[in-house]
Coordinates of C-alpha atoms and ligand atoms in Angstrom, one line a residue:
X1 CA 0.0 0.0 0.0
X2 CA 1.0 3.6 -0.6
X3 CA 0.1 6.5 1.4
X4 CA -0.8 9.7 -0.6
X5 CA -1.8 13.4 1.1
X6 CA -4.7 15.4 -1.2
X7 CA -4.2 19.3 -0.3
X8 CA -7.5 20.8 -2.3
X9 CA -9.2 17.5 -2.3
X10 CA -13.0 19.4 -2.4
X11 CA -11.6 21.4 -5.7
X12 CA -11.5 20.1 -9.4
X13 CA -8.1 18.5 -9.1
X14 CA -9.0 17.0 -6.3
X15 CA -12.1 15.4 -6.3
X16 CA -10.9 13.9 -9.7
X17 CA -8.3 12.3 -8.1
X18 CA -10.5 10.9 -5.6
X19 CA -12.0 9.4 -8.5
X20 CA -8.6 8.0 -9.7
X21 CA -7.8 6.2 -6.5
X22 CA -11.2 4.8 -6.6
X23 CA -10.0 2.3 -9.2
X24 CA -6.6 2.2 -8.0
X25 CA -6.6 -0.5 -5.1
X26 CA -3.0 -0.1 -3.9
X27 CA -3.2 3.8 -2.3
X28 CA -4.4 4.3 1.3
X29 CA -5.5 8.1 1.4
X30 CA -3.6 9.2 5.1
X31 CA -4.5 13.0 4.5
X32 CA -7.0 15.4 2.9
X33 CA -7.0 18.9 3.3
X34 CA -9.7 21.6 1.7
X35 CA -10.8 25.1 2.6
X36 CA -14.3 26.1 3.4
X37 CA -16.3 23.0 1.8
X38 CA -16.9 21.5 4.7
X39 CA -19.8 19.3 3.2
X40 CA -18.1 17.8 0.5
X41 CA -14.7 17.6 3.0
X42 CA -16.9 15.5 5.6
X43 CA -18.0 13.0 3.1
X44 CA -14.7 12.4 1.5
X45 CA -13.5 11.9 5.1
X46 CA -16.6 9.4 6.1
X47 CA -15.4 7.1 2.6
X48 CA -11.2 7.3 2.5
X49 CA -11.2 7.8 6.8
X50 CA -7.7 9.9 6.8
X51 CA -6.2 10.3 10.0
X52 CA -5.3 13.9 9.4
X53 CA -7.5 16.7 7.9
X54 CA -6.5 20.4 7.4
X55 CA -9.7 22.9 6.9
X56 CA -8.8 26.6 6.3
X57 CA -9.9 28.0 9.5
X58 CA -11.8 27.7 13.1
X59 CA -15.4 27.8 11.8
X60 CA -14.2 25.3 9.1
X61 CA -12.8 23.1 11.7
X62 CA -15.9 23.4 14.0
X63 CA -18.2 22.0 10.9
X64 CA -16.3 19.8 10.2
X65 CA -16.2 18.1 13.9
X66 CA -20.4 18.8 13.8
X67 CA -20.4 17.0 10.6
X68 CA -18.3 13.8 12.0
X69 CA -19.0 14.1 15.9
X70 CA -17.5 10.5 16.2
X71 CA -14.6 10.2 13.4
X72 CA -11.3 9.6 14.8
X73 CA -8.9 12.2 13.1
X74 CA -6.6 15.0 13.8
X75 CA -8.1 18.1 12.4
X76 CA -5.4 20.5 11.7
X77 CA -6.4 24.9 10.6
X78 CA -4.7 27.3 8.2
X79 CA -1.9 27.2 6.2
X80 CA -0.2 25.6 9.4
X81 CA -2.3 22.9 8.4
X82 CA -2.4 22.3 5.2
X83 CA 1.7 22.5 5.8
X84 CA 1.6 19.5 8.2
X85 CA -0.4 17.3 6.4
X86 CA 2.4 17.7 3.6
X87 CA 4.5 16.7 6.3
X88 CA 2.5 13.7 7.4
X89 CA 4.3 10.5 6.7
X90 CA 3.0 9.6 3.1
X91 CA 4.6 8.6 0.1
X92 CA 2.8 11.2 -2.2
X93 CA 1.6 14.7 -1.7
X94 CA -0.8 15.7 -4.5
X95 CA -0.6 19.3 -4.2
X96 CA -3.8 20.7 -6.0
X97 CA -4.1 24.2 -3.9
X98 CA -4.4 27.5 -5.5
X99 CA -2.0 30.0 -5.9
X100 CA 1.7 30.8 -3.7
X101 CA -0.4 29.4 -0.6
X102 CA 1.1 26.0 -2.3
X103 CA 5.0 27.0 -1.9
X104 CA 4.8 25.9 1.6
X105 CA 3.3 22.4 1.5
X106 CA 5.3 22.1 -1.5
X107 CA 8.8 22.6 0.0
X108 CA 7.5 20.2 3.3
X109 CA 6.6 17.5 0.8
X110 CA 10.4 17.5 -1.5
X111 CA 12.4 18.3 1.8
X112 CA 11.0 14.9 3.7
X113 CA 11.7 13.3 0.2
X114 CA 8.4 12.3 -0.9
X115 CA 6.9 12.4 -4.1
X116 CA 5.4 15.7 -4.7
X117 CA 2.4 15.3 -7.3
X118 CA 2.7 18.7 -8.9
X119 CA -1.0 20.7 -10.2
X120 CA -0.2 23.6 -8.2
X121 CA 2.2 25.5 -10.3
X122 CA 1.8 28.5 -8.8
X123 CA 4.7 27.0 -6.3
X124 CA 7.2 26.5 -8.8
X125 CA 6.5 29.7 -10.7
X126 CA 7.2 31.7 -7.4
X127 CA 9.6 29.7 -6.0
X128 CA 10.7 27.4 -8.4
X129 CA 14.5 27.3 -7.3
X130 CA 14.4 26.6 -3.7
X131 CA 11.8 24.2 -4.2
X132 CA 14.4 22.2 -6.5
X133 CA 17.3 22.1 -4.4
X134 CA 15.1 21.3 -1.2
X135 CA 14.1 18.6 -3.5
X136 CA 17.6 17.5 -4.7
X137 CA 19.2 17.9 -1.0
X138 CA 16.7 15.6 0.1
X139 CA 16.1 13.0 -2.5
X140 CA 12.5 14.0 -3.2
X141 CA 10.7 13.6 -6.4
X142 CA 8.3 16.2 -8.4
X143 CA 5.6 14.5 -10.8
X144 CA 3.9 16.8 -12.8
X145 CA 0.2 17.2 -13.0
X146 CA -0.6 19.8 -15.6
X147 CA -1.4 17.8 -18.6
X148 CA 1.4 19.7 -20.6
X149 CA 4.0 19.0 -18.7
X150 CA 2.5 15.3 -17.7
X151 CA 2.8 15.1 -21.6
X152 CA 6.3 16.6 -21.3
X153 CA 7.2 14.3 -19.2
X154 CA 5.8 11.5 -21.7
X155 CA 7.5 12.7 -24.4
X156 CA 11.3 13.4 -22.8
X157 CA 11.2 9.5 -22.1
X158 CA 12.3 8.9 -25.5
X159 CA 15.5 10.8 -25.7
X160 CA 18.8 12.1 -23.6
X161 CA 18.8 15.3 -22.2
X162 CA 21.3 16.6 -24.6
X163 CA 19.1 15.3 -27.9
X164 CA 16.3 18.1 -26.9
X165 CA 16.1 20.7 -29.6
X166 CA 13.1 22.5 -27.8
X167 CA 9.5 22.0 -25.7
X168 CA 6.5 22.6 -27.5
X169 CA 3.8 23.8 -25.0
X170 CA 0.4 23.4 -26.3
X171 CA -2.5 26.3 -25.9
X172 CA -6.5 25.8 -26.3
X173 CA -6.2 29.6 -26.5
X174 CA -9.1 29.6 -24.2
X175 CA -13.1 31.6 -25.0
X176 CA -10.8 34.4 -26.3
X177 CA -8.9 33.1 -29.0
X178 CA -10.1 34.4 -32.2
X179 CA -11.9 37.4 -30.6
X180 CA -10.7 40.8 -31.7
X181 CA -9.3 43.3 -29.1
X182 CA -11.7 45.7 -28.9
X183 CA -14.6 43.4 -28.0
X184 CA -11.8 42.2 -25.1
X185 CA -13.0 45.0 -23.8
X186 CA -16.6 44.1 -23.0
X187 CA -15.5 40.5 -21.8
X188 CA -17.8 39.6 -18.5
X189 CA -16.6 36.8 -15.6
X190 CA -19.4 34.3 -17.1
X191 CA -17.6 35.0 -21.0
X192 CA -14.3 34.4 -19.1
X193 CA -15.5 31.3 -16.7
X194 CA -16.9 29.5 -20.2
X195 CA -13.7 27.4 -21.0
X196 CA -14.0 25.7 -24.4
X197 CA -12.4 22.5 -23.7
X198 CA -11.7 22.1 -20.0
X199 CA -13.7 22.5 -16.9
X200 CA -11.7 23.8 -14.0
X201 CA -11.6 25.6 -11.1
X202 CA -12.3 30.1 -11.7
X203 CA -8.6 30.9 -10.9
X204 CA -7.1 28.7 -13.7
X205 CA -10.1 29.4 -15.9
X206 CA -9.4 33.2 -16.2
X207 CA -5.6 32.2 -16.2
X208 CA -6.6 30.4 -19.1
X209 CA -8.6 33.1 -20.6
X210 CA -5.5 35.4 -20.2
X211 CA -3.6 33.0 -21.3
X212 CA -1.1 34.0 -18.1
X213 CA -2.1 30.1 -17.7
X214 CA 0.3 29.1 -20.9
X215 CA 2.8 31.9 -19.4
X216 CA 2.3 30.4 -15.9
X217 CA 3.2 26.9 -17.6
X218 CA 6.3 28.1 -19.6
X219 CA 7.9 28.9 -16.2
X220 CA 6.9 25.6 -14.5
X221 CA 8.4 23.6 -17.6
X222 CA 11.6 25.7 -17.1
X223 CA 12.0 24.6 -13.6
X224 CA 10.8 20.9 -14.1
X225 CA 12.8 19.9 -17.2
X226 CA 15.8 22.3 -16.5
X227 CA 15.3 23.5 -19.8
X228 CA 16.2 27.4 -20.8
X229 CA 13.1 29.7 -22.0
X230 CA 14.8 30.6 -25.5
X231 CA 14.1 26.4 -25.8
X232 CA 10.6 26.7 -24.7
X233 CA 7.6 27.8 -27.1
X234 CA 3.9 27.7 -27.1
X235 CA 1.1 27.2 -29.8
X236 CA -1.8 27.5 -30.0
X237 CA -3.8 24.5 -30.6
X238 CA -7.9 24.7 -30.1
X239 CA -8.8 21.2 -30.0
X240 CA -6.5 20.0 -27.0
X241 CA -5.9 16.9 -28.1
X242 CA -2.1 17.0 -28.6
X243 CA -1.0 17.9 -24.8
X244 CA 2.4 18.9 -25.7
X245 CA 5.9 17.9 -27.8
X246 CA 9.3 17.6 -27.5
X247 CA 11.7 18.7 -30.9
X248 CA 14.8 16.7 -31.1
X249 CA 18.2 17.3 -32.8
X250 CA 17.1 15.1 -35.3
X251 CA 14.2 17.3 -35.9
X252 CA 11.7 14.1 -34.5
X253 CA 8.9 15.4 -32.9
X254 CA 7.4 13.4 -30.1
X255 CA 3.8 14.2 -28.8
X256 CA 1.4 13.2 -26.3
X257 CA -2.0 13.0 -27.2
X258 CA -5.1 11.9 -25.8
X259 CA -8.9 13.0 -24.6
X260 CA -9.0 16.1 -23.0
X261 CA -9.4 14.6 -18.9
X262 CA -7.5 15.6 -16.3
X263 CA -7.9 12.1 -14.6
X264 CA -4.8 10.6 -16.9
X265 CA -2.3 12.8 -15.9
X266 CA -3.3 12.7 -12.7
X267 CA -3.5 8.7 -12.0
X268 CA 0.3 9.4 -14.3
X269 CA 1.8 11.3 -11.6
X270 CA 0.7 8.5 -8.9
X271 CA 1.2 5.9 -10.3
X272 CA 4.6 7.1 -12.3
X273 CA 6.6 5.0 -13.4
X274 CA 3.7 2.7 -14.2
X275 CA 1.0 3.0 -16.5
X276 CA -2.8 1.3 -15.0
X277 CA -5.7 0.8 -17.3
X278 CA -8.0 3.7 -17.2
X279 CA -11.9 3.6 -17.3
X280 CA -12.5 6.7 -19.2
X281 CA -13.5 7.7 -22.4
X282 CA -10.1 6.8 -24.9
X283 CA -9.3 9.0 -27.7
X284 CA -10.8 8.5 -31.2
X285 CA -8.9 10.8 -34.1
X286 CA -11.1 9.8 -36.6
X287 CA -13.6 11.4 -35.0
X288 CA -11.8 14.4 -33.8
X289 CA -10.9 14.6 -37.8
X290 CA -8.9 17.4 -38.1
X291 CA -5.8 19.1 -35.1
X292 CA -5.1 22.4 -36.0
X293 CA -2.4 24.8 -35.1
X294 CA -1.3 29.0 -34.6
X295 CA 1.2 30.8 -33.8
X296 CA 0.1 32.8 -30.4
X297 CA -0.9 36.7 -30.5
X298 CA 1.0 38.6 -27.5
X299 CA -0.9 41.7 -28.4
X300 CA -3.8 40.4 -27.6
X301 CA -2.7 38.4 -24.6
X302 CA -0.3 40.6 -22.4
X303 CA -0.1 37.9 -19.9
X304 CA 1.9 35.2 -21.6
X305 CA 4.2 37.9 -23.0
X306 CA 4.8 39.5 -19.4
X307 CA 5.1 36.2 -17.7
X308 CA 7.5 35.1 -20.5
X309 CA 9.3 38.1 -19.7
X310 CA 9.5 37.6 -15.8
X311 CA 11.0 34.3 -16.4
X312 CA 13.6 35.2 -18.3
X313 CA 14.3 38.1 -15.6
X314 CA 14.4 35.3 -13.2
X315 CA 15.1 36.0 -9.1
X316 CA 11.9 37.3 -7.6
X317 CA 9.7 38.5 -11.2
X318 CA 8.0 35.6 -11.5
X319 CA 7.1 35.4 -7.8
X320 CA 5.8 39.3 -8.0
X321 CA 4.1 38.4 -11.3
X322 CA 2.7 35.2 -9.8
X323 CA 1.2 37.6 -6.2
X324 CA 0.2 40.3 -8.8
X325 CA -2.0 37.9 -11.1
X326 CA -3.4 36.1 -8.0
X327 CA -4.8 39.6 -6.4
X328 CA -5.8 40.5 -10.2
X329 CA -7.9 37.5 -11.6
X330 CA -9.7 37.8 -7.6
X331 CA -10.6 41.5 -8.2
X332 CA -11.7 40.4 -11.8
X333 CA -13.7 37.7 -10.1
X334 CA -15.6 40.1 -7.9
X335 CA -16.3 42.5 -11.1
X336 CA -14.0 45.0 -9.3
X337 CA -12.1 45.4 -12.6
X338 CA -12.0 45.0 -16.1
X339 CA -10.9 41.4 -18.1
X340 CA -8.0 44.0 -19.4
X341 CA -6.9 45.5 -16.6
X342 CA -5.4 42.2 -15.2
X343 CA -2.7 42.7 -17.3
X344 CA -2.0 45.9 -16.8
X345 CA -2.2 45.6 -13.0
X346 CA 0.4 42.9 -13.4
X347 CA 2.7 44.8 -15.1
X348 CA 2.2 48.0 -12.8
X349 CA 3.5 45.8 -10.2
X350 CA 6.4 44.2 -11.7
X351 CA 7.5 47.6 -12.5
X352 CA 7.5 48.4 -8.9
X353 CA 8.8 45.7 -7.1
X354 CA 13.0 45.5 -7.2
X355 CA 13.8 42.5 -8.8
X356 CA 16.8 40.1 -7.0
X357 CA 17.8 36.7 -6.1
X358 CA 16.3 35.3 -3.0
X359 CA 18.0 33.3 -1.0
X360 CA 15.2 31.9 1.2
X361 CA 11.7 30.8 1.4
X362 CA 11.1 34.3 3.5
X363 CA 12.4 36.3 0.7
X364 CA 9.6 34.8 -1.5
X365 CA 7.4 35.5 0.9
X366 CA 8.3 38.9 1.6
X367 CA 8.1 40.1 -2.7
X368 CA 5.2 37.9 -2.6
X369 CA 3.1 39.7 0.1
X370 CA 4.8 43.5 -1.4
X371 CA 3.5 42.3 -4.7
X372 CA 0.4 41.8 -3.1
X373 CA -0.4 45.0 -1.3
X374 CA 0.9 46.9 -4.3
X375 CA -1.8 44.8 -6.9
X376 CA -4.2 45.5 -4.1
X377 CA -3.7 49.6 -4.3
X378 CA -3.8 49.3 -8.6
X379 CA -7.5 47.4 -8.2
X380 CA -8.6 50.1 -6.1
X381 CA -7.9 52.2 -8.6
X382 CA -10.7 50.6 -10.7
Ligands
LIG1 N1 -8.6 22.2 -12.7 C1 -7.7 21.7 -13.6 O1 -8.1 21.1 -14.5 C2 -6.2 22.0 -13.5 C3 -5.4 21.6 -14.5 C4 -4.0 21.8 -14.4 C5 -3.5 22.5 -13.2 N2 -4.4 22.9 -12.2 C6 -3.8 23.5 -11.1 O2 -4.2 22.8 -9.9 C7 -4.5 23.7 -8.8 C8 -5.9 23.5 -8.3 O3 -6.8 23.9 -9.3 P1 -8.4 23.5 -9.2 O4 -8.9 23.9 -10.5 O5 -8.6 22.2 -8.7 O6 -8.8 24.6 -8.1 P2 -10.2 24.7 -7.3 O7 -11.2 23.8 -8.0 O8 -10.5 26.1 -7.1 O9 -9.9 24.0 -5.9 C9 -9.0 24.6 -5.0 C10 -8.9 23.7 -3.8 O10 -8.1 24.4 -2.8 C11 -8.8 24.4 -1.5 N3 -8.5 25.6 -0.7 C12 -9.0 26.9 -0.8 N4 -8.5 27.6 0.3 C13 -7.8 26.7 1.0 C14 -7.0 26.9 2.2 N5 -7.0 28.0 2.8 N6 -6.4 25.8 2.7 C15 -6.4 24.6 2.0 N7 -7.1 24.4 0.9 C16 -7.8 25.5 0.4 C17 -10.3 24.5 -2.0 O11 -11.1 24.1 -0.9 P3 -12.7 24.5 -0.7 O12 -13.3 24.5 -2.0 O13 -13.1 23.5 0.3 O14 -12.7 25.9 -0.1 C18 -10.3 23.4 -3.1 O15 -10.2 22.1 -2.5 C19 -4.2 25.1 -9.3 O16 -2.9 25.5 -9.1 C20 -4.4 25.0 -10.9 O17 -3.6 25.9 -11.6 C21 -5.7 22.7 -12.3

């Protein structure tokens, strides 16, 4: 039996793993940890019995103990929480949080070397270097979730390190993709929340919108493959079907493609190195027809240019471009702002905050919370 921790096991990455391990009989779920959904958080608890649960505060952890009067388990509050039930002897730590609130769990999962099943990217983006070497000093392993880089990961298996020409990350585009500028403009949070291939939680959704999701990405595959951003490129491909490719010397391309369903990279990063049969739907080209493919448009999507931009700056950017976003796509969220303001709230920021090397997990922090208050003063100016 392996032990696996779920941190956001009441969200979309979450509950679809659930659903993995359902027809996995070898995992023995020691930890879950949500936010506020205590309902869905009590059930999960009555069917995989954990014996340690992390809820995002004291009313969440009250519920939850009216909810199971009886259960026997630890119930643990906050990001304090969700931080030791990364550190609660398991095997694998699926990390499927939102945003830097990740970085945490993340570097308590790598530094006790477990396997650290990676959807929260948010982590690497902002703190992508420490995470590594906590990882390498302690023998841990990192698993990506994202089905790009789970189809990265896929694809690298058939060459050396030395033999990669460049990574081809693939792009739905998202509702906006062939929609001029100026009616970017008018764009509402229901245009935004109405993904054309992939039903996910809001924050990637309007990531994905921006297409700060594919910039988001390009960073994470920097960090996970070791590979530099002039070898990285994206393209846009609306039907999702190819996940991502790898260019060789030899100019082979090798791609991963399959239904889009978050379930198979998920079960991939559990159950890596092995492959288990899968129930769901397989892929059928012949009735998908045709794959097409574009070039993407940085004019109209500032994100992925500025977070292209940040990872090439390297030290701290990306972490202030990561805090910036976060406070951004929220404000966007509560119609506090315009869809194209999130960009230029982003880069307001970046501008703002000194850009250097940090040495330590605090220093993240510290840009991350500056990058923060600063985003917060730019919303408020509408
Ligand atoms: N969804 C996808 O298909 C997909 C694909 C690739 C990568 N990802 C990445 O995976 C991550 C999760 O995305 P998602 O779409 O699953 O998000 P989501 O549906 O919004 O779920 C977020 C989860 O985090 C929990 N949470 C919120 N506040 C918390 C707190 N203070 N402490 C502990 N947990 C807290 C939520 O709990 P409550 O709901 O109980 O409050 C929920 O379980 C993101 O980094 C995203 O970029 C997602």
């Amino acid at each position: 039996m392996k032990r696996i921790a779920i941190l956001g096991s009441t969200g979309t990455i979450g509950v679809q793993a659930l659903e993995v391990l359902s027809h996995l009989d070898t995992y023995e779920v020691v930890a879950l940890a949500a936010g506020r959904n205590v309902e869905r958080l009590a059930e999960q608890v009555r069917r995989y019995r954990p014996q340690v649960v992390g809820v995002a505060d004291e009313a969440a952890r009250r519920a939850l103990r009216e909810l199971l009067p009886g259960e026997r388990m630890d119930i643990v509050v906050g990001d304090e929480g969700l931080v030791a039930c990364a550190a609660y002897p398991s095997d694998i730590v699926l990390n499927a949080v939102v945003g830097a609130r990740g970085i945490l769990p993340a570097l308590a999962t790598v530094g006790r070397g477990a396997r650290l099943a990676l959807a929260n990217k948010e982590c690497l983006v902002a703190a992508g270097d420490l995470i590594l070497r906590a990882m390498r000093d302690a023998g841990g392993e990192m698993v990506p979730v994202d089905s790009e880089h789970c189809a990265l990961h896929q694809c690298l298996r058939s060459g050396q390190p030395e033999e990669v020409l460049r990574l081809v990350l693939t792009a739905s585009g998202g509702p906006f993709r062939s929609w001029p500028k100026d009616r970017m403009a008018e764009v509402t949070v229901r245009d935004a929340l109405r993904h054309p291939n992939w039903n996910m939680g809001q924050k990637i959704t309007i990531d994905s919108a921006t297409m700060m999701n594919k910039g988001l990405e390009v960073i994470e595959a920097h960090h996970l493959f070791g590979v530099p951003y002039d070898k990285i490129a994206v393209l846009v491909h609306p039907e999702s079907i190819v996940h991502s490719m790898a260019e060789f010397v030899d100019g082979s391309m090798v791609a991963q493609l399959a239904t889009a369903d978050m379930r198979l990279p998920i079960q991939y990063a559990i159950t890596y190195p092995e492959r288990s049969p899968a129930p769901w739907p397989r892929l059928n080209l012949a009735s998908v027809g045709a794959l097409h493919f574009e070039e993407p448009d940085f004019d109209r999507f500032p994100c992925l240019r500025l977070a292209m931009e940040a990872g090439r700056a390297g030290g701290l950017a990306p972490c202030v471009l990561n805090a910036a976003n976060e406070v951004a796509v929220e404000a966007f969220l509560r119609e506090q702002i315009p869809f194209l303001r999130i960009p230029e709230v982003v880069e307001a920021v970046l501008e703002r905050v000194p850009n250097e090397v940090p040495q330590s997990v605090e220093d993240v922090l510290r840009a991350d919370g500056q990058a923060r208050r600063l985003a917060e003063l730019y919303v408020a100016k509408g």
